[in-house]
Amino acid sequence: MKRWKGRVALVTGASVGIGAAIARALVQQGMRVVGCARNVDKIEKLSAECQSAGFSGTLIPYKCDLSNEDEILSMFSAIKTQHKGVDVCINNAGLAHNEPLLSGRTEGWRNMIDVNVLALSICTREAYKSMKERNVDDGHIININSMGGHRVVPSADEHFYCATKYAVTALTEGLRQELREAQSHIRVTCISPGIVETEFAFRHLDNDPEKAAAVYASIKCLKAEDIASAVTYVLSAPPHVQIGDVQMRPVEQVS
């Protein structure tokens, strides 16, 4: 991780869970991390905690609604002005709504596409532009995917969510191919966790907190820090090594 010290990483959805753990880990490794979310109160608190811990990097909170392209473009413009650009882009933000294919609301489907697919694609495009205009040829784009992007969960409330994650799997491989065609050494990786104990299930099943709690109580789940460790592992790989897809699930998880 020494070569990343002092360089700039963008982490989307950095206020809680996996995003917060990744932001913390990268600051600890000496990176300048722009952490974005719709509400930055928790990121500001995390930034202060990192400073108090004596971490060599810095965490810069940035308020951004990723379902709004104009806000994403404004964020990248601000990063360019204040920090020159992005060297590492961690597309972590994602959400799920309980909207089955037969009865779901279009609004919920559209929100999942906006955040899970379009925002990821826009951030990727803008991060690549930032790298290319500064002749950064060793940058890295990491998509936090899901095991739901590799198999369809037999649960109606997750089917559309799985579709958006299958899109992330395809987008990651498509991006790898386009980078090769462009003869770029920028790398792209997809990290696909199984069940991780965060606030995700409680947000997804907000009308049934008991069911959400049961998801995490059923097995020994992954922790957000496990995913952060996978990110630092990927970034630590030698520049000639392309790690495509990291699938990780709890030992006790069946599917």
JSON list of C-alpha atoms in Angstrom, two decimals, residues 39-255:
[
{"chain": "A", "resi": 39, "resn": "ASN", "atom": "CA", "xyz": [-25.82, 12.80, 4.83]},
{"chain": "A", "resi": 40, "resn": "VAL", "atom": "CA", "xyz": [-22.25, 13.55, 5.86]},
{"chain": "A", "resi": 41, "resn": "ASP", "atom": "CA", "xyz": [-22.74, 13.82, 9.65]},
{"chain": "A", "resi": 42, "resn": "LYS", "atom": "CA", "xyz": [-21.41, 10.30, 10.23]},
{"chain": "A", "resi": 43, "resn": "ILE", "atom": "CA", "xyz": [-18.54, 10.84, 7.79]},
{"chain": "A", "resi": 44, "resn": "GLU", "atom": "CA", "xyz": [-17.55, 13.99, 9.67]},
{"chain": "A", "resi": 45, "resn": "LYS", "atom": "CA", "xyz": [-17.54, 12.00, 12.90]},
{"chain": "A", "resi": 46, "resn": "LEU", "atom": "CA", "xyz": [-15.45, 9.25, 11.29]},
{"chain": "A", "resi": 47, "resn": "SER", "atom": "CA", "xyz": [-13.03, 11.85, 9.95]},
{"chain": "A", "resi": 48, "resn": "ALA", "atom": "CA", "xyz": [-12.50, 13.20, 13.45]},
{"chain": "A", "resi": 49, "resn": "GLU", "atom": "CA", "xyz": [-11.99, 9.66, 14.78]},
{"chain": "A", "resi": 50, "resn": "CYS", "atom": "CA", "xyz": [-9.34, 8.97, 12.13]},
{"chain": "A", "resi": 51, "resn": "GLN", "atom": "CA", "xyz": [-7.56, 12.19, 13.04]},
{"chain": "A", "resi": 52, "resn": "SER", "atom": "CA", "xyz": [-7.67, 11.38, 16.76]},
{"chain": "A", "resi": 53, "resn": "ALA", "atom": "CA", "xyz": [-6.28, 7.91, 16.03]},
{"chain": "A", "resi": 54, "resn": "GLY", "atom": "CA", "xyz": [-3.26, 9.49, 14.38]},
{"chain": "A", "resi": 55, "resn": "PHE", "atom": "CA", "xyz": [-3.86, 7.97, 10.94]},
{"chain": "A", "resi": 56, "resn": "SER", "atom": "CA", "xyz": [-1.52, 9.40, 8.32]},
{"chain": "A", "resi": 57, "resn": "GLY", "atom": "CA", "xyz": [-4.25, 10.03, 5.75]},
{"chain": "A", "resi": 58, "resn": "THR", "atom": "CA", "xyz": [-7.27, 12.30, 5.77]},
{"chain": "A", "resi": 59, "resn": "LEU", "atom": "CA", "xyz": [-11.00, 11.79, 5.26]},
{"chain": "A", "resi": 60, "resn": "ILE", "atom": "CA", "xyz": [-12.83, 14.57, 3.45]},
{"chain": "A", "resi": 61, "resn": "PRO", "atom": "CA", "xyz": [-16.65, 14.41, 3.72]},
{"chain": "A", "resi": 62, "resn": "TYR", "atom": "CA", "xyz": [-18.64, 15.39, 0.65]},
{"chain": "A", "resi": 63, "resn": "LYS", "atom": "CA", "xyz": [-22.42, 15.64, 0.44]},
{"chain": "A", "resi": 64, "resn": "CYS", "atom": "CA", "xyz": [-23.73, 14.07, -2.74]},
{"chain": "A", "resi": 65, "resn": "ASP", "atom": "CA", "xyz": [-26.98, 12.47, -3.87]},
{"chain": "A", "resi": 66, "resn": "LEU", "atom": "CA", "xyz": [-25.78, 9.77, -6.26]},
{"chain": "A", "resi": 67, "resn": "SER", "atom": "CA", "xyz": [-29.18, 9.52, -7.91]},
{"chain": "A", "resi": 68, "resn": "ASN", "atom": "CA", "xyz": [-28.56, 13.02, -9.31]},
{"chain": "A", "resi": 69, "resn": "GLU", "atom": "CA", "xyz": [-25.98, 13.18, -12.11]},
{"chain": "A", "resi": 70, "resn": "ASP", "atom": "CA", "xyz": [-25.47, 16.93, -11.71]},
{"chain": "A", "resi": 71, "resn": "GLU", "atom": "CA", "xyz": [-24.41, 16.41, -8.09]},
{"chain": "A", "resi": 72, "resn": "ILE", "atom": "CA", "xyz": [-21.97, 13.66, -9.11]},
{"chain": "A", "resi": 73, "resn": "LEU", "atom": "CA", "xyz": [-20.41, 15.90, -11.77]},
{"chain": "A", "resi": 74, "resn": "SER", "atom": "CA", "xyz": [-20.15, 18.77, -9.27]},
{"chain": "A", "resi": 75, "resn": "MET", "atom": "CA", "xyz": [-18.40, 16.44, -6.83]},
{"chain": "A", "resi": 76, "resn": "PHE", "atom": "CA", "xyz": [-15.80, 15.42, -9.41]},
{"chain": "A", "resi": 77, "resn": "SER", "atom": "CA", "xyz": [-15.29, 19.06, -10.34]},
{"chain": "A", "resi": 78, "resn": "ALA", "atom": "CA", "xyz": [-14.68, 19.92, -6.67]},
{"chain": "A", "resi": 79, "resn": "ILE", "atom": "CA", "xyz": [-12.25, 17.01, -6.30]},
{"chain": "A", "resi": 80, "resn": "LYS", "atom": "CA", "xyz": [-10.34, 18.25, -9.36]},
{"chain": "A", "resi": 81, "resn": "THR", "atom": "CA", "xyz": [-10.15, 21.78, -7.96]},
{"chain": "A", "resi": 82, "resn": "GLN", "atom": "CA", "xyz": [-9.21, 20.82, -4.42]},
{"chain": "A", "resi": 83, "resn": "HIS", "atom": "CA", "xyz": [-7.27, 17.56, -4.84]},
{"chain": "A", "resi": 84, "resn": "LYS", "atom": "CA", "xyz": [-6.30, 17.46, -8.57]},
{"chain": "A", "resi": 85, "resn": "GLY", "atom": "CA", "xyz": [-8.28, 14.29, -9.24]},
{"chain": "A", "resi": 86, "resn": "VAL", "atom": "CA", "xyz": [-9.17, 10.71, -8.35]},
{"chain": "A", "resi": 87, "resn": "ASP", "atom": "CA", "xyz": [-6.60, 7.88, -8.39]},
{"chain": "A", "resi": 88, "resn": "VAL", "atom": "CA", "xyz": [-8.82, 5.19, -6.85]},
{"chain": "A", "resi": 89, "resn": "CYS", "atom": "CA", "xyz": [-12.59, 5.00, -7.22]},
{"chain": "A", "resi": 90, "resn": "ILE", "atom": "CA", "xyz": [-14.50, 2.71, -4.86]},
{"chain": "A", "resi": 91, "resn": "ASN", "atom": "CA", "xyz": [-18.07, 2.36, -6.10]},
{"chain": "A", "resi": 92, "resn": "ASN", "atom": "CA", "xyz": [-19.59, 1.14, -2.86]},
{"chain": "A", "resi": 93, "resn": "ALA", "atom": "CA", "xyz": [-22.98, 2.86, -2.67]},
{"chain": "A", "resi": 94, "resn": "GLY", "atom": "CA", "xyz": [-25.93, 0.57, -3.27]},
{"chain": "A", "resi": 95, "resn": "LEU", "atom": "CA", "xyz": [-29.43, -0.05, -2.04]},
{"chain": "A", "resi": 96, "resn": "ALA", "atom": "CA", "xyz": [-32.29, -2.51, -2.20]},
{"chain": "A", "resi": 97, "resn": "HIS", "atom": "CA", "xyz": [-36.04, -2.00, -2.03]},
{"chain": "A", "resi": 98, "resn": "ASN", "atom": "CA", "xyz": [-38.63, -4.66, -1.34]},
{"chain": "A", "resi": 99, "resn": "GLU", "atom": "CA", "xyz": [-40.18, -4.42, -4.81]},
{"chain": "A", "resi": 100, "resn": "PRO", "atom": "CA", "xyz": [-41.01, -7.82, -6.38]},
{"chain": "A", "resi": 101, "resn": "LEU", "atom": "CA", "xyz": [-41.12, -8.22, -10.16]},
{"chain": "A", "resi": 102, "resn": "LEU", "atom": "CA", "xyz": [-44.87, -8.94, -10.20]},
{"chain": "A", "resi": 103, "resn": "SER", "atom": "CA", "xyz": [-46.01, -6.22, -7.83]},
{"chain": "A", "resi": 104, "resn": "GLY", "atom": "CA", "xyz": [-43.15, -3.78, -7.30]},
{"chain": "A", "resi": 105, "resn": "ARG", "atom": "CA", "xyz": [-43.39, -0.03, -7.72]},
{"chain": "A", "resi": 106, "resn": "THR", "atom": "CA", "xyz": [-41.60, 1.50, -10.71]},
{"chain": "A", "resi": 107, "resn": "GLU", "atom": "CA", "xyz": [-40.26, 4.21, -8.39]},
{"chain": "A", "resi": 108, "resn": "GLY", "atom": "CA", "xyz": [-38.40, 1.63, -6.31]},
{"chain": "A", "resi": 109, "resn": "TRP", "atom": "CA", "xyz": [-37.00, -0.16, -9.37]},
{"chain": "A", "resi": 110, "resn": "ARG", "atom": "CA", "xyz": [-35.85, 3.15, -10.85]},
{"chain": "A", "resi": 111, "resn": "ASN", "atom": "CA", "xyz": [-34.11, 4.18, -7.63]},
{"chain": "A", "resi": 112, "resn": "MET", "atom": "CA", "xyz": [-32.17, 0.90, -7.56]},
{"chain": "A", "resi": 113, "resn": "ILE", "atom": "CA", "xyz": [-31.09, 1.40, -11.18]},
{"chain": "A", "resi": 114, "resn": "ASP", "atom": "CA", "xyz": [-30.15, 5.04, -10.53]},
{"chain": "A", "resi": 115, "resn": "VAL", "atom": "CA", "xyz": [-27.87, 4.23, -7.60]},
{"chain": "A", "resi": 116, "resn": "ASN", "atom": "CA", "xyz": [-26.68, 0.66, -8.21]},
{"chain": "A", "resi": 117, "resn": "VAL", "atom": "CA", "xyz": [-26.08, 0.94, -11.95]},
{"chain": "A", "resi": 118, "resn": "LEU", "atom": "CA", "xyz": [-26.11, 4.49, -13.31]},
{"chain": "A", "resi": 119, "resn": "ALA", "atom": "CA", "xyz": [-24.29, 6.22, -10.44]},
{"chain": "A", "resi": 120, "resn": "LEU", "atom": "CA", "xyz": [-21.62, 3.52, -10.50]},
{"chain": "A", "resi": 121, "resn": "SER", "atom": "CA", "xyz": [-21.22, 3.99, -14.26]},
{"chain": "A", "resi": 122, "resn": "ILE", "atom": "CA", "xyz": [-21.10, 7.78, -14.04]},
{"chain": "A", "resi": 123, "resn": "CYS", "atom": "CA", "xyz": [-18.51, 7.71, -11.23]},
{"chain": "A", "resi": 124, "resn": "THR", "atom": "CA", "xyz": [-16.45, 5.20, -13.20]},
{"chain": "A", "resi": 125, "resn": "ARG", "atom": "CA", "xyz": [-16.54, 7.35, -16.33]},
{"chain": "A", "resi": 126, "resn": "GLU", "atom": "CA", "xyz": [-15.60, 10.51, -14.47]},
{"chain": "A", "resi": 127, "resn": "ALA", "atom": "CA", "xyz": [-12.84, 8.75, -12.49]},
{"chain": "A", "resi": 128, "resn": "TYR", "atom": "CA", "xyz": [-11.34, 7.42, -15.73]},
{"chain": "A", "resi": 129, "resn": "LYS", "atom": "CA", "xyz": [-11.47, 10.91, -17.27]},
{"chain": "A", "resi": 130, "resn": "SER", "atom": "CA", "xyz": [-9.72, 12.28, -14.19]},
{"chain": "A", "resi": 131, "resn": "MET", "atom": "CA", "xyz": [-6.98, 9.68, -14.42]},
{"chain": "A", "resi": 132, "resn": "LYS", "atom": "CA", "xyz": [-6.49, 10.03, -18.16]},
{"chain": "A", "resi": 133, "resn": "GLU", "atom": "CA", "xyz": [-6.20, 13.82, -18.19]},
{"chain": "A", "resi": 134, "resn": "ARG", "atom": "CA", "xyz": [-3.45, 13.61, -15.54]},
{"chain": "A", "resi": 135, "resn": "ASN", "atom": "CA", "xyz": [-1.68, 10.67, -17.25]},
{"chain": "A", "resi": 136, "resn": "VAL", "atom": "CA", "xyz": [-2.40, 8.42, -14.27]},
{"chain": "A", "resi": 137, "resn": "ASP", "atom": "CA", "xyz": [-1.94, 4.92, -15.70]},
{"chain": "A", "resi": 138, "resn": "ASP", "atom": "CA", "xyz": [-1.90, 2.93, -12.47]},
{"chain": "A", "resi": 139, "resn": "GLY", "atom": "CA", "xyz": [-5.30, 3.91, -11.07]},
{"chain": "A", "resi": 140, "resn": "HIS", "atom": "CA", "xyz": [-7.85, 1.43, -9.79]},
{"chain": "A", "resi": 141, "resn": "ILE", "atom": "CA", "xyz": [-11.64, 1.21, -9.97]},
{"chain": "A", "resi": 142, "resn": "ILE", "atom": "CA", "xyz": [-13.26, -1.17, -7.47]},
{"chain": "A", "resi": 143, "resn": "ASN", "atom": "CA", "xyz": [-16.94, -2.05, -7.64]},
{"chain": "A", "resi": 144, "resn": "ILE", "atom": "CA", "xyz": [-18.49, -3.37, -4.45]},
{"chain": "A", "resi": 145, "resn": "ASN", "atom": "CA", "xyz": [-20.89, -5.88, -5.92]},
{"chain": "A", "resi": 146, "resn": "SER", "atom": "CA", "xyz": [-22.75, -8.74, -4.21]},
{"chain": "A", "resi": 147, "resn": "MET", "atom": "CA", "xyz": [-23.10, -12.50, -4.45]},
{"chain": "A", "resi": 148, "resn": "GLY", "atom": "CA", "xyz": [-26.53, -11.45, -5.72]},
{"chain": "A", "resi": 149, "resn": "GLY", "atom": "CA", "xyz": [-24.71, -10.45, -8.89]},
{"chain": "A", "resi": 150, "resn": "HIS", "atom": "CA", "xyz": [-23.76, -14.08, -9.53]},
{"chain": "A", "resi": 151, "resn": "ARG", "atom": "CA", "xyz": [-26.88, -16.04, -8.56]},
{"chain": "A", "resi": 152, "resn": "VAL", "atom": "CA", "xyz": [-30.55, -15.15, -8.13]},
{"chain": "A", "resi": 153, "resn": "VAL", "atom": "CA", "xyz": [-31.72, -15.40, -4.54]},
{"chain": "A", "resi": 154, "resn": "PRO", "atom": "CA", "xyz": [-35.02, -17.33, -4.24]},
{"chain": "A", "resi": 155, "resn": "SER", "atom": "CA", "xyz": [-36.76, -14.40, -2.58]},
{"chain": "A", "resi": 156, "resn": "ALA", "atom": "CA", "xyz": [-39.12, -12.09, -4.46]},
{"chain": "A", "resi": 157, "resn": "ASP", "atom": "CA", "xyz": [-38.04, -9.00, -2.53]},
{"chain": "A", "resi": 158, "resn": "GLU", "atom": "CA", "xyz": [-34.48, -9.36, -3.89]},
{"chain": "A", "resi": 159, "resn": "HIS", "atom": "CA", "xyz": [-35.02, -10.22, -7.54]},
{"chain": "A", "resi": 160, "resn": "PHE", "atom": "CA", "xyz": [-34.79, -6.71, -8.97]},
{"chain": "A", "resi": 161, "resn": "TYR", "atom": "CA", "xyz": [-31.85, -5.95, -6.68]},
{"chain": "A", "resi": 162, "resn": "CYS", "atom": "CA", "xyz": [-30.08, -9.05, -8.04]},
{"chain": "A", "resi": 163, "resn": "ALA", "atom": "CA", "xyz": [-30.71, -7.79, -11.58]},
{"chain": "A", "resi": 164, "resn": "THR", "atom": "CA", "xyz": [-28.89, -4.55, -10.79]},
{"chain": "A", "resi": 165, "resn": "LYS", "atom": "CA", "xyz": [-25.99, -6.51, -9.31]},
{"chain": "A", "resi": 166, "resn": "TYR", "atom": "CA", "xyz": [-25.80, -8.77, -12.36]},
{"chain": "A", "resi": 167, "resn": "ALA", "atom": "CA", "xyz": [-25.43, -5.50, -14.26]},
{"chain": "A", "resi": 168, "resn": "VAL", "atom": "CA", "xyz": [-22.45, -4.59, -12.05]},
{"chain": "A", "resi": 169, "resn": "THR", "atom": "CA", "xyz": [-20.82, -7.93, -12.90]},
{"chain": "A", "resi": 170, "resn": "ALA", "atom": "CA", "xyz": [-21.26, -7.23, -16.62]},
{"chain": "A", "resi": 171, "resn": "LEU", "atom": "CA", "xyz": [-20.13, -3.62, -16.30]},
{"chain": "A", "resi": 172, "resn": "THR", "atom": "CA", "xyz": [-16.95, -4.64, -14.49]},
{"chain": "A", "resi": 173, "resn": "GLU", "atom": "CA", "xyz": [-15.93, -7.09, -17.20]},
{"chain": "A", "resi": 174, "resn": "GLY", "atom": "CA", "xyz": [-16.96, -4.66, -19.93]},
{"chain": "A", "resi": 175, "resn": "LEU", "atom": "CA", "xyz": [-14.80, -1.98, -18.32]},
{"chain": "A", "resi": 176, "resn": "ARG", "atom": "CA", "xyz": [-11.84, -4.37, -18.14]},
{"chain": "A", "resi": 177, "resn": "GLN", "atom": "CA", "xyz": [-12.19, -5.05, -21.86]},
{"chain": "A", "resi": 178, "resn": "GLU", "atom": "CA", "xyz": [-12.43, -1.34, -22.75]},
{"chain": "A", "resi": 179, "resn": "LEU", "atom": "CA", "xyz": [-9.36, -0.52, -20.64]},
{"chain": "A", "resi": 180, "resn": "ARG", "atom": "CA", "xyz": [-7.43, -3.27, -22.44]},
{"chain": "A", "resi": 181, "resn": "GLU", "atom": "CA", "xyz": [-8.58, -1.92, -25.81]},
{"chain": "A", "resi": 182, "resn": "ALA", "atom": "CA", "xyz": [-7.38, 1.53, -24.74]},
{"chain": "A", "resi": 183, "resn": "GLN", "atom": "CA", "xyz": [-4.02, -0.03, -23.76]},
{"chain": "A", "resi": 184, "resn": "SER", "atom": "CA", "xyz": [-4.47, 1.37, -20.26]},
{"chain": "A", "resi": 185, "resn": "HIS", "atom": "CA", "xyz": [-2.91, -0.11, -17.15]},
{"chain": "A", "resi": 186, "resn": "ILE", "atom": "CA", "xyz": [-5.75, 1.16, -14.98]},
{"chain": "A", "resi": 187, "resn": "ARG", "atom": "CA", "xyz": [-7.24, -1.87, -13.24]},
{"chain": "A", "resi": 188, "resn": "VAL", "atom": "CA", "xyz": [-10.81, -2.76, -12.38]},
{"chain": "A", "resi": 189, "resn": "THR", "atom": "CA", "xyz": [-11.98, -5.21, -9.72]},
{"chain": "A", "resi": 190, "resn": "CYS", "atom": "CA", "xyz": [-15.33, -6.45, -8.50]},
{"chain": "A", "resi": 191, "resn": "ILE", "atom": "CA", "xyz": [-15.72, -7.52, -4.86]},
{"chain": "A", "resi": 192, "resn": "SER", "atom": "CA", "xyz": [-18.83, -9.62, -4.27]},
{"chain": "A", "resi": 193, "resn": "PRO", "atom": "CA", "xyz": [-19.68, -10.25, -0.60]},
{"chain": "A", "resi": 194, "resn": "GLY", "atom": "CA", "xyz": [-22.33, -12.57, 0.73]},
{"chain": "A", "resi": 195, "resn": "ILE", "atom": "CA", "xyz": [-24.15, -11.63, 3.96]},
{"chain": "A", "resi": 196, "resn": "VAL", "atom": "CA", "xyz": [-22.39, -8.75, 5.73]},
{"chain": "A", "resi": 197, "resn": "GLU", "atom": "CA", "xyz": [-23.62, -7.54, 9.10]},
{"chain": "A", "resi": 198, "resn": "THR", "atom": "CA", "xyz": [-24.37, -3.86, 8.47]},
{"chain": "A", "resi": 199, "resn": "GLU", "atom": "CA", "xyz": [-27.46, -1.63, 8.39]},
{"chain": "A", "resi": 200, "resn": "PHE", "atom": "CA", "xyz": [-28.30, -2.94, 4.90]},
{"chain": "A", "resi": 201, "resn": "ALA", "atom": "CA", "xyz": [-30.93, -5.53, 5.86]},
{"chain": "A", "resi": 202, "resn": "PHE", "atom": "CA", "xyz": [-32.64, -3.09, 8.22]},
{"chain": "A", "resi": 203, "resn": "ARG", "atom": "CA", "xyz": [-32.91, -0.54, 5.43]},
{"chain": "A", "resi": 204, "resn": "HIS", "atom": "CA", "xyz": [-34.02, -3.14, 2.90]},
{"chain": "A", "resi": 205, "resn": "LEU", "atom": "CA", "xyz": [-36.61, -4.65, 5.27]},
{"chain": "A", "resi": 206, "resn": "ASP", "atom": "CA", "xyz": [-37.51, -1.41, 7.02]},
{"chain": "A", "resi": 207, "resn": "ASN", "atom": "CA", "xyz": [-41.09, -2.58, 7.55]},
{"chain": "A", "resi": 208, "resn": "ASP", "atom": "CA", "xyz": [-39.97, -5.82, 9.22]},
{"chain": "A", "resi": 209, "resn": "PRO", "atom": "CA", "xyz": [-37.01, -5.21, 11.58]},
{"chain": "A", "resi": 210, "resn": "GLU", "atom": "CA", "xyz": [-37.44, -8.65, 13.17]},
{"chain": "A", "resi": 211, "resn": "LYS", "atom": "CA", "xyz": [-36.90, -10.34, 9.81]},
{"chain": "A", "resi": 212, "resn": "ALA", "atom": "CA", "xyz": [-33.86, -8.13, 9.21]},
{"chain": "A", "resi": 213, "resn": "ALA", "atom": "CA", "xyz": [-32.37, -9.05, 12.59]},
{"chain": "A", "resi": 214, "resn": "ALA", "atom": "CA", "xyz": [-32.99, -12.73, 11.87]},
{"chain": "A", "resi": 215, "resn": "VAL", "atom": "CA", "xyz": [-30.87, -12.48, 8.70]},
{"chain": "A", "resi": 216, "resn": "TYR", "atom": "CA", "xyz": [-27.82, -11.60, 10.78]},
{"chain": "A", "resi": 217, "resn": "ALA", "atom": "CA", "xyz": [-28.63, -13.90, 13.70]},
{"chain": "A", "resi": 218, "resn": "SER", "atom": "CA", "xyz": [-28.88, -17.03, 11.57]},
{"chain": "A", "resi": 219, "resn": "ILE", "atom": "CA", "xyz": [-25.13, -17.41, 10.87]},
{"chain": "A", "resi": 220, "resn": "LYS", "atom": "CA", "xyz": [-21.78, -15.81, 11.67]},
{"chain": "A", "resi": 221, "resn": "CYS", "atom": "CA", "xyz": [-21.81, -13.06, 9.06]},
{"chain": "A", "resi": 222, "resn": "LEU", "atom": "CA", "xyz": [-19.01, -11.20, 7.37]},
{"chain": "A", "resi": 223, "resn": "LYS", "atom": "CA", "xyz": [-18.06, -7.87, 8.94]},
{"chain": "A", "resi": 224, "resn": "ALA", "atom": "CA", "xyz": [-17.65, -4.61, 7.06]},
{"chain": "A", "resi": 225, "resn": "GLU", "atom": "CA", "xyz": [-13.97, -4.74, 8.00]},
{"chain": "A", "resi": 226, "resn": "ASP", "atom": "CA", "xyz": [-13.63, -8.02, 6.08]},
{"chain": "A", "resi": 227, "resn": "ILE", "atom": "CA", "xyz": [-14.62, -6.23, 2.89]},
{"chain": "A", "resi": 228, "resn": "ALA", "atom": "CA", "xyz": [-12.26, -3.34, 3.69]},
{"chain": "A", "resi": 229, "resn": "SER", "atom": "CA", "xyz": [-9.45, -5.89, 4.05]},
{"chain": "A", "resi": 230, "resn": "ALA", "atom": "CA", "xyz": [-10.31, -7.27, 0.62]},
{"chain": "A", "resi": 231, "resn": "VAL", "atom": "CA", "xyz": [-10.06, -3.75, -0.82]},
{"chain": "A", "resi": 232, "resn": "THR", "atom": "CA", "xyz": [-6.59, -3.18, 0.63]},
{"chain": "A", "resi": 233, "resn": "TYR", "atom": "CA", "xyz": [-5.54, -6.64, -0.60]},
{"chain": "A", "resi": 234, "resn": "VAL", "atom": "CA", "xyz": [-6.66, -5.77, -4.13]},
{"chain": "A", "resi": 235, "resn": "LEU", "atom": "CA", "xyz": [-4.92, -2.38, -4.05]},
{"chain": "A", "resi": 236, "resn": "SER", "atom": "CA", "xyz": [-1.75, -4.01, -2.70]},
{"chain": "A", "resi": 237, "resn": "ALA", "atom": "CA", "xyz": [-1.43, -6.41, -5.65]},
{"chain": "A", "resi": 238, "resn": "PRO", "atom": "CA", "xyz": [1.55, -5.71, -7.94]},
{"chain": "A", "resi": 239, "resn": "PRO", "atom": "CA", "xyz": [0.69, -3.37, -10.85]},
{"chain": "A", "resi": 240, "resn": "HIS", "atom": "CA", "xyz": [0.87, -6.22, -13.39]},
{"chain": "A", "resi": 241, "resn": "VAL", "atom": "CA", "xyz": [-1.73, -8.29, -11.50]},
{"chain": "A", "resi": 242, "resn": "GLN", "atom": "CA", "xyz": [-5.37, -7.91, -12.51]},
{"chain": "A", "resi": 243, "resn": "ILE", "atom": "CA", "xyz": [-7.73, -9.24, -9.82]},
{"chain": "A", "resi": 244, "resn": "GLY", "atom": "CA", "xyz": [-11.06, -9.51, -11.56]},
{"chain": "A", "resi": 245, "resn": "ASP", "atom": "CA", "xyz": [-13.69, -10.75, -9.14]},
{"chain": "A", "resi": 246, "resn": "VAL", "atom": "CA", "xyz": [-13.37, -11.49, -5.45]},
{"chain": "A", "resi": 247, "resn": "GLN", "atom": "CA", "xyz": [-16.30, -13.58, -4.21]},
{"chain": "A", "resi": 248, "resn": "MET", "atom": "CA", "xyz": [-16.50, -13.87, -0.43]},
{"chain": "A", "resi": 249, "resn": "ARG", "atom": "CA", "xyz": [-19.21, -15.25, 1.79]},
{"chain": "A", "resi": 250, "resn": "PRO", "atom": "CA", "xyz": [-19.53, -16.46, 5.35]},
{"chain": "A", "resi": 251, "resn": "VAL", "atom": "CA", "xyz": [-18.40, -20.07, 5.84]},
{"chain": "A", "resi": 252, "resn": "GLU", "atom": "CA", "xyz": [-21.89, -20.92, 7.09]},
{"chain": "A", "resi": 253, "resn": "GLN", "atom": "CA", "xyz": [-23.76, -19.26, 4.21]},
{"chain": "A", "resi": 254, "resn": "VAL", "atom": "CA", "xyz": [-25.46, -21.89, 2.06]},
{"chain": "A", "resi": 255, "resn": "SER", "atom": "CA", "xyz": [-25.98, -20.03, -1.24]}
]
